């Protein structure tokens, strides 16, 4: 196996707030291999975006990375310890250099008073040795590549002149023009209509093949994950509760939370199947449950409830790369 | 099943005039054009379409919250019959009791300065349904219990609640005046899947218990498929296909509906079907294309589609479609 492109190890991240330290990410570890698409799933408030932002050190000033947290980025000839990059100059390699990010709300991510073209050229001038004319050419070529009609004309327009789907495609063009090794896509299709979403997903799949980059795909839509990701990581209240290949996690989910998410989805091939919600609400991160963080909402843990309340489940290995943090699975429910 | 119709739109159009340039005709946004639908009493009627298709405007027109430019909307329950296009004064006030709206965003729909009790009680006081405070409180408690809110919740302010709980508060407020008809506009779109299932189950149980008729607006076909008895598909201000839910999925007739269905990402990682691609984006409702409005994106469009507006034709019982070539495409 080749070395992973990026390794996150024991990442714990807290925010200093008026109410005290809030744990947003707790002891999270995962790898992404070159050319791999990792889907990160979870409800709002589960810490998906915060985890992704730490890869680019984009979290707010009040964030505290706990001692021992480690993020290693492996480029061709060097290893970069991401969390040790303090000055903006050093961070250029992770911000727009080797890593790019596309955001959920494409309208909010473009500057409204600068043309799309100028924004694309600006980052190319910073991250490469291109001249302005070359950068312009590359940008227009990228706009063509993502299927924007009349790219030369669109290049001089502002974000408000683009429709939602086109803005998201321009965002992708911009993120990819620096040829990043890792693309972080934070809910890139959530604000789009299904027909446009299908276009964007298709485009992203093509681009992975063409540029051989890795993607960290954040979404709450398991259908989108099933169609795009190679591996899936499920997050709940800052913890990773299950990771595995997309087939392992979706076809034979090992964690009660993953099962709960799947059971609450309406399924088109079985219209009579009842929708079973995960009971209750996600607890406040200020008041994290003891033991297994999911025990307050778990419907399967009756028999060993005592254990779930008191002991933190260790990640057990079930098969090759299928990992799950649950006492039930550890007890030998699985072969 | 009774065939009683609670609310029906006949040739309904909603136009919003834009500010003109001073001369000539003012441009008009044709948000809805020539809509014909009938919603049966006690049914869960789904309305699906992309953003900009006019589904919200249609929902609002059926509540007389959007101007009806042409055509009529007839509401008739056991007690009254109203023609919404000419409804005003005390009758309009009475209609407000009978028809209610649940909004999309439960964070924006609730006043942050009112307690949950006051939010739910407000319609009762404004509409003069209850005569004194005790009566109001009793009614609020009864409705709150139906929506699984307890007495402790009623004293708090909306900021203390999660998205799912807030949506339950919005539902309670819509129910409190005892309506016959509720428009739920993207009521689960802002919620996480686990909570979305909870709210959908709640709406379903309310409909079964009290026989309220729902118009459920959503862009998510899988949610519609699960909750609704009957579905209408909207595109650029017109209804292109309407059918009982199962028929719509098994005997899809309109190319747009087919594209929508194939664009839903499958949960099966081994499902290799490629979404049928629709070229381009939804055109502007200020200047809709002539003929069939879908012709600019339809993979099967022919000369006739660009000239002639397709008729509203019956495929089989209760299943209608507006497409020239649906038989050839089947």
XYZ file of C-alpha atoms in Angstrom:
665
model
C 0.000 0.000 0.000
C 1.224 3.479 -0.783
C 1.698 6.023 1.935
C -1.395 8.042 2.726
C -1.450 11.591 1.388
C -2.612 12.959 4.685
C -2.770 11.338 8.117
C -4.784 12.714 10.978
C -3.827 11.196 14.301
C -5.496 11.677 17.697
C -6.893 15.047 16.675
C -8.622 16.763 19.588
C -9.812 20.308 19.161
C -11.487 22.548 21.709
C -12.912 26.038 21.474
C -12.467 28.587 24.239
C -15.863 30.165 24.890
C -17.473 32.159 27.664
C -19.054 28.978 28.961
C -15.732 27.172 29.098
C -13.850 24.830 26.798
C -16.101 23.168 24.231
C -14.838 19.942 22.721
C -15.634 20.002 18.997
C -13.449 17.133 17.831
C -12.394 14.312 20.105
C -9.553 11.912 19.384
C -10.162 11.560 15.671
C -7.765 9.584 13.453
C -8.022 8.824 9.756
C -5.908 8.630 6.597
C -6.620 9.596 3.031
C -4.678 7.807 0.295
C -3.713 9.547 -2.951
C -6.630 9.450 -5.390
C -9.089 8.360 -2.713
C -12.451 9.926 -1.940
C -13.249 9.837 1.761
C -16.839 10.689 2.699
C -17.371 12.297 6.086
C -20.959 11.934 7.315
C -22.829 13.144 10.364
C -25.608 15.396 11.616
C -25.164 19.120 12.012
C -23.065 19.754 15.098
C -21.108 16.519 14.768
C -17.808 18.279 14.038
C -17.415 17.402 10.349
C -16.582 20.895 9.157
C -14.308 21.661 12.091
C -12.321 18.496 11.385
C -11.967 19.446 7.734
C -10.984 23.000 8.525
C -8.196 21.848 10.823
C -6.489 20.285 7.804
C -6.031 23.838 6.527
C -5.714 25.476 9.946
C -8.816 27.471 9.160
C -10.477 27.249 12.555
C -11.149 30.431 14.482
C -8.683 32.151 16.801
C -10.203 30.626 19.902
C -9.450 27.043 18.892
C -7.025 24.969 20.926
C -5.413 21.870 19.435
C -4.659 19.448 22.220
C -1.155 18.229 22.793
C -0.539 15.054 20.812
C -2.859 15.966 17.947
C -1.073 15.395 14.699
C -1.801 16.079 11.048
C 0.863 14.994 8.561
C 0.739 15.909 4.889
C 3.047 13.873 2.630
C 4.094 15.587 -0.561
C 6.558 14.159 -3.086
C 9.719 14.801 -1.162
C 8.711 16.134 2.200
C 6.500 15.582 5.175
C 4.700 18.575 6.535
C 3.539 18.800 10.113
C 0.419 20.869 9.468
C -0.299 21.890 13.060
C 3.166 23.411 13.463
C 2.608 25.949 10.685
C 1.996 29.184 12.519
C 2.738 32.032 10.133
C 0.544 32.790 7.107
C 3.581 32.498 4.816
C 4.207 28.940 5.945
C 0.535 28.111 5.681
C 0.431 28.933 1.983
C 1.329 25.349 1.200
C -1.848 24.050 2.852
C -4.104 26.989 1.996
C -4.654 26.861 -1.724
C -1.348 25.131 -2.414
C -1.572 21.403 -1.811
C -5.082 21.642 -0.354
C -8.092 23.521 -1.725
C -11.562 23.782 -0.308
C -15.016 24.351 -1.761
C -17.762 25.531 0.494
C -21.441 24.886 0.864
C -22.763 28.311 -0.025
C -21.184 29.429 -3.304
C -22.727 32.890 -3.124
C -21.075 33.618 0.198
C -17.681 32.317 -0.887
C -17.088 34.676 -3.801
C -16.311 38.329 -3.199
C -19.342 40.162 -4.587
C -17.501 43.210 -5.930
C -14.621 41.475 -7.743
C -15.178 39.610 -11.005
C -14.971 35.830 -10.952
C -12.026 36.030 -13.323
C -10.013 38.379 -11.138
C -10.544 36.102 -8.145
C -9.325 33.087 -10.088
C -6.268 34.926 -11.413
C -5.359 36.319 -8.010
C -4.859 32.926 -6.395
C -2.890 31.613 -9.391
C -0.531 34.568 -9.135
C 0.046 33.806 -5.479
C 0.470 30.051 -5.774
C 2.347 29.692 -9.046
C 4.930 31.462 -11.190
C 2.461 32.259 -13.943
C 2.215 35.669 -15.537
C -1.141 37.403 -15.463
C -1.803 36.477 -19.095
C -1.020 32.806 -18.477
C -3.178 32.783 -15.364
C -6.043 34.222 -17.366
C -5.643 31.532 -19.980
C -5.547 28.738 -17.391
C -8.600 30.145 -15.613
C -10.647 30.283 -18.798
C -9.559 26.776 -19.644
C -10.710 25.565 -16.204
C -14.064 27.291 -16.650
C -14.459 25.460 -19.959
C -13.448 22.217 -18.274
C -16.258 22.456 -15.700
C -18.786 23.110 -18.445
C -19.502 26.799 -18.164
C -20.745 28.106 -21.541
C -18.994 31.124 -23.067
C -16.190 31.050 -20.487
C -14.301 34.048 -21.869
C -17.343 36.219 -21.359
C -18.216 34.674 -17.987
C -14.651 35.347 -16.831
C -15.431 39.066 -16.609
C -18.730 38.707 -14.752
C -19.587 38.922 -11.061
C -20.892 36.154 -8.812
C -24.449 37.509 -8.813
C -24.646 37.062 -12.577
C -24.148 33.298 -12.206
C -26.906 30.841 -11.300
C -26.466 28.574 -8.255
C -25.187 25.576 -10.189
C -22.842 27.689 -12.258
C -21.412 29.389 -9.173
C -20.672 26.028 -7.620
C -18.962 24.925 -10.841
C -16.932 28.140 -10.960
C -15.954 27.474 -7.338
C -14.747 24.002 -8.319
C -12.849 25.428 -11.299
C -11.163 27.923 -9.021
C -10.284 25.319 -6.390
C -8.793 22.980 -8.993
C -6.852 25.513 -11.036
C -3.904 25.346 -8.627
C -3.868 21.542 -9.062
C -4.206 20.681 -5.372
C -3.391 17.212 -4.053
C -6.365 17.230 -1.717
C -9.733 18.861 -2.278
C -11.971 19.443 0.710
C -15.592 19.662 -0.405
C -17.850 20.849 2.411
C -21.459 20.025 1.476
C -20.837 21.152 -2.122
C -24.196 19.970 -3.430
C -26.506 20.602 -0.493
C -27.791 23.945 -1.744
C -28.361 22.657 -5.282
C -31.329 21.068 -7.022
C -31.071 17.333 -7.715
C -30.577 17.730 -11.455
C -27.752 20.235 -10.889
C -26.395 18.076 -8.051
C -26.129 15.171 -10.499
C -24.134 17.390 -12.868
C -21.745 18.502 -10.114
C -21.185 14.957 -8.799
C -20.473 13.693 -12.297
C -18.014 16.533 -12.805
C -16.190 15.827 -9.548
C -15.840 12.134 -10.410
C -14.325 13.031 -13.799
C -11.902 15.429 -12.209
C -10.677 12.898 -9.635
C -9.840 10.544 -12.466
C -8.194 13.239 -14.529
C -6.096 14.968 -11.857
C -5.654 11.959 -9.551
C -6.312 14.000 -6.462
C -7.865 12.987 -3.164
C -11.151 14.380 -1.915
C -12.515 14.778 1.582
C -16.232 14.925 0.845
C -18.371 16.244 3.676
C -22.110 15.732 3.461
C -25.099 14.571 5.422
C -26.603 12.911 2.358
C -25.814 9.198 2.432
C -27.040 8.765 -1.143
C -24.441 11.233 -2.405
C -21.789 9.403 -0.363
C -22.788 6.025 -1.772
C -22.326 7.346 -5.281
C -19.042 9.216 -4.804
C -16.908 7.935 -1.922
C -14.456 5.047 -1.725
C -14.402 5.063 2.050
C -16.752 6.547 4.628
C -16.188 7.969 8.096
C -19.222 8.564 10.323
C -18.980 11.268 12.986
C -21.131 11.834 16.022
C -20.605 14.636 18.542
C -16.950 15.078 17.653
C -16.095 11.383 17.656
C -15.525 9.032 14.765
C -17.908 6.165 15.409
C -17.363 4.095 12.287
C -15.032 3.992 9.310
C -14.834 1.534 6.460
C -15.243 1.164 2.741
C -18.450 2.547 1.328
C -19.818 -0.980 0.841
C -18.984 -2.053 4.393
C -20.542 0.997 6.016
C -23.670 1.264 3.873
C -24.397 -2.399 3.284
C -23.463 -3.710 6.737
C -23.298 -0.796 9.173
C -21.725 -1.842 12.468
C -22.540 1.144 14.684
C -26.089 1.716 15.982
C -25.843 5.371 14.946
C -24.986 4.510 11.345
C -27.892 2.069 11.317
C -30.122 4.798 12.752
C -29.138 7.225 9.996
C -29.844 4.640 7.317
C -33.203 3.687 8.840
C -34.382 7.272 8.923
C -33.859 7.752 5.185
C -36.841 7.430 2.869
C -36.099 4.669 0.368
C -37.431 4.829 -3.150
C -37.442 1.092 -3.763
C -39.585 0.383 -0.713
C -42.221 3.040 -0.191
C -43.915 1.185 2.664
C -40.838 0.896 4.857
C -41.489 2.957 7.987
C -39.156 5.862 8.727
C -37.437 5.268 12.047
C -35.922 8.433 13.458
C -32.937 8.356 15.799
C -34.717 9.271 19.050
C -33.918 12.531 20.819
C -31.557 15.294 19.804
C -27.808 15.563 19.577
C -26.587 16.632 23.071
C -24.861 19.969 23.588
C -21.093 19.745 23.160
C -20.853 21.630 26.480
C -22.413 18.666 28.168
C -20.897 15.612 26.549
C -22.317 12.308 27.801
C -19.948 10.074 29.744
C -18.816 6.752 28.339
C -20.024 6.212 24.817
C -21.156 9.634 23.523
C -24.072 8.024 21.705
C -25.547 6.162 24.692
C -28.247 8.801 25.359
C -29.872 8.057 22.005
C -28.881 4.447 21.450
C -31.771 2.003 21.197
C -29.690 -1.138 20.990
C -27.633 -0.924 24.156
C -30.183 -2.009 26.796
C -28.392 -5.171 27.789
C -25.099 -3.463 28.549
C -26.378 0.023 29.289
C -24.212 0.264 32.399
C -21.073 -0.299 30.420
C -22.067 2.204 27.711
C -22.682 4.890 30.327
C -19.346 4.471 32.006
C -16.741 3.193 29.608
C -15.500 4.799 26.465
C -15.678 2.199 23.703
C -12.395 1.510 22.009
C -12.255 1.314 18.294
C -12.434 -2.340 17.471
C -11.312 -3.748 14.196
C -13.843 -5.760 12.360
C -12.463 -7.160 9.159
C -9.637 -5.410 7.381
C -10.392 -1.696 7.457
C -13.826 -1.596 9.006
C -13.499 0.123 12.376
C -16.271 0.800 14.836
C -16.373 2.354 18.307
C -19.115 0.395 20.062
C -19.259 -1.992 23.020
C -21.879 -4.106 21.276
C -19.682 -4.740 18.274
C -16.719 -5.409 20.543
C -18.747 -7.970 22.491
C -18.766 -10.260 19.538
C -21.994 -9.534 17.743
C -19.892 -9.571 14.662
C -17.993 -12.631 13.471
C -62.267 6.629 -0.622
C -64.429 9.676 -1.050
C -63.909 11.847 -4.073
C -64.699 15.059 -2.262
C -62.468 17.911 -3.276
C -61.411 20.324 -0.536
C -59.574 22.865 -2.620
C -59.201 23.193 -6.360
C -57.333 25.563 -8.657
C -58.788 26.160 -12.112
C -56.639 27.787 -14.761
C -54.796 29.606 -11.999
C -52.100 32.101 -12.918
C -49.946 34.208 -10.634
C -48.010 37.041 -12.268
C -45.716 39.505 -10.569
C -45.174 42.712 -12.546
C -41.623 44.050 -12.468
C -40.612 47.670 -12.531
C -40.625 48.727 -16.174
C -38.225 50.988 -17.997
C -40.830 53.707 -18.463
C -42.078 52.866 -21.936
C -43.879 49.943 -23.414
C -45.111 46.881 -21.617
C -43.834 46.197 -18.126
C -42.075 42.844 -17.856
C -43.982 40.232 -15.888
C -42.691 37.251 -13.916
C -45.038 34.401 -14.790
C -44.576 32.434 -11.562
C -47.582 30.165 -12.158
C -49.489 29.780 -15.382
C -52.647 27.840 -16.142
C -52.529 25.560 -13.096
C -55.299 22.997 -12.627
C -55.219 20.872 -9.512
C -57.758 19.287 -7.224
C -56.832 18.279 -3.709
C -59.093 15.701 -2.167
C -60.308 15.963 1.378
C -57.978 14.230 3.840
C -55.228 13.613 1.346
C -51.509 14.302 1.500
C -50.833 16.107 -1.764
C -47.192 16.477 -2.779
C -45.819 19.236 -4.982
C -42.308 18.756 -6.273
C -40.024 20.841 -8.480
C -36.678 22.601 -8.678
C -36.066 26.002 -7.149
C -37.702 28.622 -9.319
C -40.441 26.291 -10.515
C -43.156 28.256 -8.727
C -44.146 25.657 -6.153
C -44.017 28.061 -3.219
C -46.018 30.678 -5.142
C -48.679 28.099 -5.953
C -48.862 27.082 -2.291
C -49.247 30.708 -1.261
C -51.893 31.407 -3.903
C -53.931 28.574 -2.410
C -53.785 30.438 0.906
C -54.503 33.762 -0.770
C -51.077 34.947 0.277
C -50.030 35.587 -3.325
C -52.057 37.614 -5.839
C -54.300 35.533 -8.081
C -53.965 37.158 -11.517
C -56.213 34.860 -13.466
C -58.432 31.844 -12.861
C -59.927 30.780 -9.558
C -59.257 28.779 -6.440
C -62.296 27.193 -4.833
C -62.172 26.041 -1.235
C -65.121 24.121 0.119
C -65.399 22.208 3.371
C -68.551 21.023 5.138
C -69.484 24.513 6.247
C -68.421 27.067 3.662
C -67.432 27.498 0.030
C -65.088 30.318 -0.873
C -63.750 31.585 -4.168
C -60.339 32.853 -3.104
C -59.873 35.250 -6.012
C -62.633 37.510 -4.696
C -62.398 36.690 -0.996
C -62.064 39.631 1.399
C -63.079 41.120 4.728
C -64.553 38.864 7.408
C -64.713 35.902 5.061
C -60.989 36.125 4.375
C -60.403 36.219 8.138
C -62.515 33.116 8.482
C -60.503 31.440 5.723
C -57.300 32.122 7.650
C -58.627 29.920 10.444
C -59.324 27.139 8.011
C -56.047 27.231 6.081
C -52.582 27.486 7.612
C -48.941 27.453 6.587
C -45.855 25.732 8.013
C -42.657 27.426 6.915
C -39.361 26.006 5.749
C -36.928 27.525 8.180
C -37.870 26.914 11.806
C -35.095 29.280 12.899
C -36.595 32.279 11.114
C -40.274 31.485 11.620
C -40.432 31.859 15.409
C -40.139 35.183 17.194
C -37.128 35.064 19.520
C -38.846 37.349 22.033
C -41.947 35.280 22.649
C -42.215 32.164 24.780
C -43.358 29.009 23.079
C -46.697 29.296 24.880
C -47.230 32.795 23.464
C -46.184 31.726 19.978
C -48.724 28.930 19.934
C -51.424 31.036 21.625
C -51.080 34.049 19.327
C -53.344 32.780 16.531
C -56.043 31.972 19.105
C -55.985 35.515 20.459
C -55.699 37.257 17.097
C -58.497 35.244 15.558
C -60.622 35.480 18.678
C -61.119 31.728 18.849
C -60.897 31.488 22.611
C -62.582 33.943 24.937
C -60.425 33.833 28.051
C -56.973 32.903 29.232
C -57.925 29.579 30.768
C -59.510 28.436 27.587
C -56.457 29.535 25.593
C -54.107 27.714 27.950
C -56.122 24.534 27.775
C -56.117 24.618 23.981
C -52.382 25.366 23.822
C -51.621 22.468 26.135
C -53.755 20.087 24.154
C -52.063 20.992 20.868
C -48.599 21.019 22.424
C -49.115 17.493 23.721
C -50.113 16.381 20.222
C -46.817 17.738 18.936
C -44.882 16.147 21.801
C -44.004 19.376 23.598
C -44.321 19.297 27.368
C -45.325 21.997 29.857
C -41.728 22.788 30.639
C -41.121 23.551 26.952
C -43.984 26.053 26.836
C -42.249 28.412 29.259
C -39.026 28.612 27.280
C -37.975 30.782 24.358
C -37.268 29.367 20.886
C -33.472 29.724 21.183
C -33.444 26.875 23.676
C -34.698 24.383 21.099
C -33.087 22.321 18.380
C -34.228 22.419 14.749
C -36.577 19.455 15.081
C -38.214 20.823 18.218
C -38.655 24.240 16.604
C -40.344 22.648 13.636
C -42.711 20.901 16.074
C -43.495 24.308 17.593
C -44.278 25.696 14.112
C -46.539 22.734 13.482
C -48.336 23.302 16.795
C -48.921 26.940 15.890
C -50.373 25.957 12.528
C -52.668 23.393 14.149
C -53.987 25.516 16.969
C -56.729 27.280 15.010
C -58.152 23.921 13.965
C -57.487 24.256 10.225
C -58.859 21.979 7.516
C -56.027 22.647 5.112
C -52.300 23.067 5.774
C -49.580 24.045 3.317
C -46.236 22.641 4.465
C -43.599 24.473 2.464
C -40.272 22.573 2.502
C -40.955 21.824 6.137
C -38.220 19.241 6.498
C -35.612 20.652 4.112
C -33.581 22.349 6.849
C -33.507 19.316 9.161
C -31.055 16.466 9.617
C -32.229 13.112 8.272
C -32.808 11.546 11.675
C -35.006 14.474 12.696
C -36.616 14.776 9.300
C -37.999 11.254 9.755
C -39.439 12.284 13.121
C -41.222 15.350 11.704
C -42.573 13.399 8.722
C -43.964 10.756 11.051
C -45.577 13.489 13.154
C -47.238 15.096 10.108
C -48.497 11.704 8.985
C -50.008 10.881 12.350
C -51.698 14.299 12.533
C -53.201 13.765 9.112
C -54.475 10.332 10.060
C -55.911 11.423 13.402
C -57.565 14.672 12.420
C -58.116 14.262 8.695
C -56.426 17.539 7.857
C -55.615 17.951 4.167
C -51.981 18.710 3.444
C -50.286 20.357 0.499
C -46.704 19.215 1.003
C -44.154 21.185 -0.995
C -40.669 19.749 -1.379
C -37.787 19.485 -3.796
C -36.948 16.016 -2.485
C -38.761 13.288 -4.391
C -37.851 10.544 -1.948
C -39.464 12.465 0.915
C -42.550 13.108 -1.218
C -42.705 9.453 -2.228
C -42.798 8.416 1.372
C -45.418 10.793 2.698
C -47.796 11.732 -0.093
C -50.751 9.945 -1.692
C -50.701 12.076 -4.801
C -47.870 13.999 -6.471
C -47.782 16.903 -8.918
C -44.507 17.795 -10.641
C -43.948 21.453 -11.450
C -41.595 22.974 -13.987
C -41.274 26.685 -14.704
C -44.689 27.654 -13.400
C -46.641 24.778 -14.893
C -47.641 21.337 -13.756
C -46.109 18.825 -16.149
C -47.316 15.595 -14.563
C -49.653 14.591 -11.762
C -50.476 11.111 -10.549
C -51.064 8.936 -7.507
C -47.603 8.444 -5.967
C -47.066 4.843 -6.963
C -48.138 5.432 -10.530
C -45.813 8.390 -10.854
C -42.892 6.192 -9.888
C -43.850 3.084 -11.815
C -45.361 4.624 -14.957
C -43.434 7.875 -15.259
C -44.650 9.644 -18.381
C -42.962 13.047 -18.572
C -39.264 13.293 -19.516
C -38.721 15.888 -16.783
C -40.088 13.596 -14.074
C -37.883 10.827 -15.426
C -34.819 13.077 -15.220
C -35.691 14.091 -11.657
C -36.058 10.458 -10.615
C -32.802 9.388 -12.185
C -30.940 12.290 -10.547
C -31.627 11.004 -7.029
C -28.364 9.430 -5.869
C -28.911 5.775 -5.056
C -28.028 4.408 -1.626
C -26.528 1.323 -3.199
C -22.789 1.840 -3.860
C -22.945 -0.815 -6.582
C -25.750 0.920 -8.430
C -23.974 2.027 -11.583
C -26.807 3.885 -13.274
C -25.719 7.231 -14.603
C -28.046 10.094 -13.864
C -29.814 11.169 -17.005
C -28.277 14.542 -17.591
C -30.373 17.597 -18.180
C -28.484 20.189 -20.130
C -28.406 23.725 -18.821
C -30.569 25.316 -16.194
C -34.154 26.302 -15.639
C -34.993 29.299 -17.939
C -36.245 32.607 -16.627
C -39.970 32.842 -15.853
C -39.972 36.398 -17.242
C -39.454 35.087 -20.729
C -40.409 31.400 -20.787
C -39.655 29.465 -23.986
C -42.576 29.122 -26.432
C -44.346 25.791 -26.881
C -43.553 23.243 -24.210
C -41.642 25.089 -21.495
C -39.336 22.144 -20.996
C -38.202 22.049 -24.647
C -34.891 23.841 -24.023
C -33.661 21.047 -21.747
C -35.609 18.050 -22.980
C -33.444 15.353 -24.619
C -36.365 14.356 -26.863
C -37.505 17.825 -27.962
C -38.725 18.107 -31.556
C -39.978 20.870 -33.791
C -43.529 20.540 -32.499
C -42.395 20.990 -28.874
C -40.920 24.385 -29.722
C -44.174 25.645 -31.248
C -47.171 24.005 -29.684
C -48.088 24.069 -26.029
C -48.773 20.466 -25.002
C -52.265 19.645 -23.825
C -53.036 18.259 -20.389
C -53.819 14.643 -21.264
C -54.949 11.685 -19.232
C -52.639 8.670 -19.252
C -54.825 6.517 -17.032
C -57.184 7.085 -14.123
C -55.941 10.088 -12.159
C -52.620 10.231 -14.028
C -52.201 13.273 -16.274
C -49.276 14.578 -18.246
C -48.445 17.577 -20.424
C -46.199 16.169 -23.156
C -46.751 15.732 -26.892
C -44.807 12.524 -27.158
C -45.312 10.686 -23.881
C -46.726 7.639 -25.687
C -43.785 7.369 -28.062
C -41.337 7.805 -25.177
C -42.890 5.218 -22.894
